[in-house]
Amino acid sequence: MDLHHVTSNLKITLEQLKEHYLTHEKPEKKKDMDFFLYVKDKTSPTFELLKEWEAEALVFAKDRSVQVHPNQITSTKENMELLLMHSYYVDVNRKRYMNLNKSVHYVFDLLLQDIHK
């Protein structure tokens, strides 16, 4: 997949994660193996997509004059990974979650703007 499609897919996933965070409660037992396996099954494809996105985005950012700095790409990947976990475990306050979400959206949007230049 090209960088545009990967970024667009991750934006969609980001919105789905936000919806999940807002509509679900904390799990009763965070250390429940069944819940862990459920989360792992649900999030593994996104973790893989994030690895692909980071690699492609870093090449894109280094080879062109773009608005996004390579450090932002790495931070965005890390923030998206946090959001993946927080969305299922609901273990961070709402303000922090929304700030992370907004930050990731911002970098995705900047990258998409640069791709379309």
Coordinates of C-alpha atoms in Angstrom, one line a residue:
M1 CA 0.0 0.0 0.0
D2 CA 1.2 3.5 -0.7
L3 CA 1.7 6.1 2.0
H4 CA -1.5 8.0 1.2
H5 CA -3.6 4.8 1.6
V6 CA -1.9 3.7 4.8
T7 CA -2.3 7.1 6.4
S8 CA -5.9 7.3 5.3
N9 CA -6.6 3.9 6.8
L10 CA -4.9 4.8 10.0
K11 CA -7.0 7.9 10.3
I12 CA -10.1 5.8 9.9
T13 CA -8.8 3.4 12.6
L14 CA -8.0 6.4 14.8
E15 CA -11.7 7.5 14.7
Q16 CA -12.9 3.9 15.4
L17 CA -10.6 3.7 18.4
K18 CA -11.9 7.0 19.7
E19 CA -15.4 5.7 19.4
H20 CA -14.5 2.6 21.2
Y21 CA -12.9 4.6 24.0
L22 CA -15.9 6.8 24.4
T23 CA -18.5 4.0 24.4
H24 CA -16.8 1.3 26.4
E25 CA -16.0 0.9 30.1
K26 CA -12.8 -0.3 31.7
P27 CA -12.4 -4.1 31.7
E28 CA -13.3 -5.6 35.0
K29 CA -9.9 -7.4 35.2
K30 CA -7.1 -5.8 33.2
K31 CA -5.0 -8.9 33.6
D32 CA -7.7 -11.3 32.2
M33 CA -6.0 -13.5 29.6
D34 CA -9.1 -13.7 27.4
F35 CA -9.3 -9.9 27.3
F36 CA -5.6 -9.6 26.5
L37 CA -6.0 -12.1 23.6
Y38 CA -9.0 -10.2 22.4
V39 CA -7.2 -6.9 22.4
K40 CA -4.1 -8.5 20.8
D41 CA -6.3 -10.0 18.0
K42 CA -8.0 -6.6 17.4
T43 CA -4.9 -4.5 17.5
S44 CA -2.2 -6.6 15.8
P45 CA -3.1 -5.6 12.3
T46 CA -2.9 -1.9 13.2
F47 CA 0.4 -2.4 14.9
E48 CA 1.7 -3.9 11.7
L49 CA 0.2 -1.1 9.6
L50 CA 1.9 1.4 11.9
K51 CA 5.3 -0.2 11.3
E52 CA 4.7 0.1 7.6
W53 CA 3.5 3.6 7.9
E54 CA 6.5 4.7 10.0
A55 CA 8.9 3.3 7.5
E56 CA 7.2 4.8 4.5
A57 CA 6.6 8.2 6.2
L58 CA 10.3 8.5 7.3
V59 CA 11.5 7.9 3.8
F60 CA 9.0 10.4 2.5
A61 CA 10.0 13.0 5.1
K62 CA 13.7 12.6 4.6
D63 CA 13.6 12.7 0.8
R64 CA 11.4 15.8 0.4
S65 CA 10.9 19.3 1.9
V66 CA 7.8 18.6 3.9
Q67 CA 6.1 20.0 7.0
V68 CA 6.5 16.9 9.0
H69 CA 9.8 16.3 10.8
P70 CA 11.1 12.6 11.2
N71 CA 10.8 12.9 15.0
Q72 CA 7.1 13.8 14.6
I73 CA 6.6 10.6 12.6
T74 CA 8.2 8.5 15.3
S75 CA 6.3 10.2 18.1
T76 CA 3.1 9.8 16.2
K77 CA 3.6 6.1 15.8
E78 CA 4.3 5.9 19.6
N79 CA 1.2 7.9 20.4
M80 CA -1.0 5.8 18.1
E81 CA 0.3 2.7 19.8
L82 CA -0.7 4.3 23.2
L83 CA -4.1 5.1 21.8
L84 CA -4.5 1.5 20.7
M85 CA -4.1 0.3 24.2
H86 CA -5.9 3.1 25.9
S87 CA -8.9 2.6 23.7
Y88 CA -9.4 -1.0 25.0
Y89 CA -8.2 -0.7 28.5
V90 CA -9.8 2.8 29.1
D91 CA -7.0 3.5 31.5
V92 CA -6.2 7.2 30.9
N93 CA -8.3 10.3 31.5
R94 CA -10.4 11.7 28.7
K95 CA -8.4 14.9 28.3
R96 CA -5.2 13.0 27.9
Y97 CA -6.8 10.6 25.4
M98 CA -8.2 13.4 23.3
N99 CA -4.9 15.3 23.3
L100 CA -3.1 12.2 22.0
N101 CA -5.9 11.7 19.4
K102 CA -5.7 15.3 18.2
S103 CA -1.9 15.1 18.0
V104 CA -2.0 12.0 15.8
H105 CA -4.7 13.5 13.6
Y106 CA -2.6 16.6 13.2
V107 CA 0.5 14.8 11.9
F108 CA -1.6 12.5 9.7
D109 CA -3.3 15.6 8.1
L110 CA 0.0 17.4 7.6
L111 CA 1.4 14.3 5.9
L112 CA -1.6 13.9 3.7
Q113 CA -1.3 17.6 2.7
D114 CA 2.4 17.1 1.8
I115 CA 1.6 14.0 -0.2
H116 CA -0.9 16.0 -2.3
K117 CA 1.6 18.8 -3.1

